[in-house]
mmCIF file of C-alpha atoms in Angstrom:
data_model
loop_
_atom_site.group_PDB
_atom_site.id
_atom_site.type_symbol
_atom_site.label_atom_id
_atom_site.label_comp_id
_atom_site.label_asym_id
_atom_site.label_seq_id
_atom_site.Cartn_x
_atom_site.Cartn_y
_atom_site.Cartn_z
ATOM 1 C CA UNK A 215 -2.580 -14.255 2.454
ATOM 2 C CA UNK A 216 -0.553 -11.220 1.436
ATOM 3 C CA UNK A 217 2.377 -10.924 3.838
ATOM 4 C CA UNK A 218 3.334 -7.296 4.371
ATOM 5 C CA UNK A 219 7.033 -8.108 4.595
ATOM 6 C CA UNK A 220 7.415 -6.573 1.127
ATOM 7 C CA UNK A 221 7.277 -2.860 0.511
ATOM 8 C CA UNK A 222 4.727 -0.543 2.091
ATOM 9 C CA UNK A 223 4.000 3.064 1.091
ATOM 10 C CA UNK A 224 1.783 5.508 2.928
ATOM 11 C CA UNK A 225 0.013 8.316 1.064
ATOM 12 C CA UNK A 226 -2.502 10.458 2.915
ATOM 13 C CA UNK A 227 -4.939 8.128 4.678
ATOM 14 C CA UNK A 228 -4.092 5.145 2.445
ATOM 15 C CA UNK A 229 -1.426 2.486 2.774
ATOM 16 C CA UNK A 230 -0.296 0.627 -0.363
ATOM 17 C CA UNK A 231 1.533 -2.696 -0.136
ATOM 18 C CA UNK A 232 2.882 -5.307 -2.538
ATOM 19 C CA UNK A 233 4.471 -8.713 -2.075
ATOM 20 C CA UNK A 234 5.976 -8.629 -5.567
ATOM 21 C CA UNK A 235 3.852 -11.540 -6.820
ATOM 22 C CA UNK A 236 1.967 -11.475 -10.133
ATOM 23 C CA UNK A 237 -1.400 -13.198 -10.649
ATOM 24 C CA UNK A 238 -4.641 -12.707 -12.600
ATOM 25 C CA UNK A 239 -7.153 -10.012 -11.615
ATOM 26 C CA UNK A 240 -9.502 -12.243 -9.579
ATOM 27 C CA UNK A 241 -6.599 -13.775 -7.618
ATOM 28 C CA UNK A 242 -5.047 -10.345 -6.980
ATOM 29 C CA UNK A 243 -8.354 -9.020 -5.654
ATOM 30 C CA UNK A 244 -8.810 -12.121 -3.493
ATOM 31 C CA UNK A 245 -5.292 -11.738 -2.031
ATOM 32 C CA UNK A 246 -5.950 -8.110 -1.112
ATOM 33 C CA UNK A 247 -9.354 -8.895 0.410
ATOM 34 C CA UNK A 248 -7.879 -11.766 2.477
ATOM 35 C CA UNK A 249 -5.374 -9.258 3.859
ATOM 36 C CA UNK A 250 -8.216 -6.872 4.777
ATOM 37 C CA UNK A 251 -7.858 -4.440 1.877
ATOM 38 C CA UNK A 252 -8.663 -4.159 -1.803
ATOM 39 C CA UNK A 253 -6.776 -3.635 -5.063
ATOM 40 C CA UNK A 254 -5.011 -0.278 -5.268
ATOM 41 C CA UNK A 255 -7.241 2.498 -6.643
ATOM 42 C CA UNK A 256 -5.400 5.788 -7.106
ATOM 43 C CA UNK A 257 -7.665 8.756 -6.384
ATOM 44 C CA UNK A 258 -5.089 11.449 -7.211
ATOM 45 C CA UNK A 259 -1.642 12.017 -8.712
ATOM 46 C CA UNK A 260 0.199 11.432 -5.423
ATOM 47 C CA UNK A 261 -1.407 8.009 -4.931
ATOM 48 C CA UNK A 262 -0.825 7.150 -8.591
ATOM 49 C CA UNK A 263 2.894 7.948 -8.180
ATOM 50 C CA UNK A 264 3.141 5.725 -5.086
ATOM 51 C CA UNK A 265 1.577 2.795 -6.958
ATOM 52 C CA UNK A 266 3.788 3.446 -10.004
ATOM 53 C CA UNK A 267 6.780 3.173 -7.671
ATOM 54 C CA UNK A 268 5.908 -0.488 -7.028
ATOM 55 C CA UNK A 269 5.397 -1.105 -10.764
ATOM 56 C CA UNK A 270 8.895 0.244 -11.473
ATOM 57 C CA UNK A 271 10.471 -1.482 -8.474
ATOM 58 C CA UNK A 272 9.181 -4.932 -9.476
ATOM 59 C CA UNK A 273 9.394 -4.192 -13.227
ATOM 60 C CA UNK A 274 5.874 -5.568 -13.739
ATOM 61 C CA UNK A 275 2.603 -3.943 -14.744
ATOM 62 C CA UNK A 276 -0.089 -4.038 -12.032
ATOM 63 C CA UNK A 277 -3.857 -4.374 -12.022
ATOM 64 C CA UNK A 278 -5.801 -1.476 -10.494
ATOM 65 C CA UNK A 279 -9.097 -1.814 -8.607
ATOM 66 C CA UNK A 280 -11.287 -0.679 -11.498
ATOM 67 C CA UNK A 281 -13.452 -2.665 -13.929
ATOM 68 C CA UNK A 282 -15.547 -1.916 -16.959
ATOM 69 C CA UNK A 283 -19.246 -1.738 -16.155
ATOM 70 C CA UNK A 284 -21.296 -4.245 -18.188
ATOM 71 C CA UNK A 285 -24.215 -1.865 -18.770
ATOM 72 C CA UNK A 286 -22.528 1.451 -19.549
ATOM 73 C CA UNK A 287 -19.114 0.334 -20.793
ATOM 74 C CA UNK A 288 -17.549 2.949 -18.490
ATOM 75 C CA UNK A 289 -14.725 2.053 -16.113
ATOM 76 C CA UNK A 290 -15.723 2.326 -12.446
ATOM 77 C CA UNK A 291 -14.496 1.452 -8.972
ATOM 78 C CA UNK A 292 -15.254 -2.146 -7.956
ATOM 79 C CA UNK A 293 -18.075 -0.783 -5.772
ATOM 80 C CA UNK A 294 -19.672 0.831 -8.841
ATOM 81 C CA UNK A 295 -18.670 4.424 -8.061
ATOM 82 C CA UNK A 296 -17.463 6.564 -10.976
ATOM 83 C CA UNK A 297 -13.778 7.439 -11.386
ATOM 84 C CA UNK A 298 -12.983 10.994 -10.286
ATOM 85 C CA UNK A 299 -9.328 10.637 -11.281
ATOM 86 C CA UNK A 300 -7.883 8.885 -14.349
ATOM 87 C CA UNK A 301 -4.486 8.656 -16.000
ATOM 88 C CA UNK A 302 -5.177 6.808 -19.245
ATOM 89 C CA UNK A 303 -2.316 6.340 -21.686
ATOM 90 C CA UNK A 304 -2.914 8.138 -24.972
ATOM 91 C CA UNK A 305 -5.774 6.587 -27.007
ATOM 92 C CA UNK A 306 -6.808 4.379 -24.073
ATOM 93 C CA UNK A 307 -9.127 2.805 -23.125
ATOM 94 C CA UNK A 308 -9.521 1.109 -26.500
ATOM 95 C CA UNK A 309 -10.494 -2.513 -25.736
ATOM 96 C CA UNK A 310 -14.082 -1.991 -26.941
ATOM 97 C CA UNK A 311 -15.548 -4.169 -24.182
ATOM 98 C CA UNK A 312 -13.033 -7.010 -24.557
ATOM 99 C CA UNK A 313 -10.568 -5.524 -22.045
ATOM 100 C CA UNK A 314 -12.507 -5.086 -18.798
ATOM 101 C CA UNK A 315 -9.630 -4.608 -16.338
ATOM 102 C CA UNK A 316 -7.143 -1.761 -15.901
ATOM 103 C CA UNK A 317 -3.377 -2.139 -15.667
ATOM 104 C CA UNK A 318 -0.733 0.428 -14.795
ATOM 105 C CA UNK A 319 2.355 0.881 -16.945
ATOM 106 C CA UNK A 320 5.794 1.675 -15.474
ATOM 107 C CA UNK A 321 5.298 5.379 -16.309
ATOM 108 C CA UNK A 322 2.137 5.458 -14.160
ATOM 109 C CA UNK A 323 -0.296 5.661 -17.087
ATOM 110 C CA UNK A 324 -3.245 3.278 -17.426
ATOM 111 C CA UNK A 325 -4.349 0.802 -20.075
ATOM 112 C CA UNK A 326 -7.469 -1.335 -20.355
ATOM 113 C CA UNK A 327 -6.488 -5.011 -20.443
ATOM 114 C CA UNK A 328 -7.957 -8.488 -20.286
ATOM 115 C CA UNK A 329 -8.376 -9.789 -16.724
ATOM 116 C CA UNK A 330 -6.700 -13.192 -17.157
ATOM 117 C CA UNK A 331 -3.062 -12.053 -17.418
ATOM 118 C CA UNK A 332 -0.526 -12.126 -14.582
ATOM 119 C CA UNK A 333 -0.003 -8.665 -13.122
ATOM 120 C CA UNK A 334 1.589 -7.392 -9.923
ATOM 121 C CA UNK A 335 -0.531 -7.450 -6.756
ATOM 122 C CA UNK A 336 -0.710 -4.016 -5.116
ATOM 123 C CA UNK A 337 -3.202 -3.679 -2.285
ATOM 124 C CA UNK A 338 -4.670 -0.636 -0.616
ATOM 125 C CA UNK A 339 -5.616 -0.373 3.062
#
């Protein structure tokens, strides 16, 4: 279970936390859910900056709580809701269905990526 002895950041009504560990997408999601949250899903620039702070602090890219929808090919929240806020890096997403997860770069921009790589766990509560 994700121990919250690492860093915690509060933005609006959300709390973001990371233990500094890097795992694949499914394991990251499972860790967050065991702790009572979900993977971080920035809904605005302020939340995106808070998450990017962890990415810079731990010098590791992080998975975000979005996935590519099988039917439409669009990226959506894990609950199927559309994204109202995005911060894609230039020319992204470009995985053409092969990169179904979303990672955050150290500058706070997003990239579509395969789901089996080790990325930083950042949870949202």
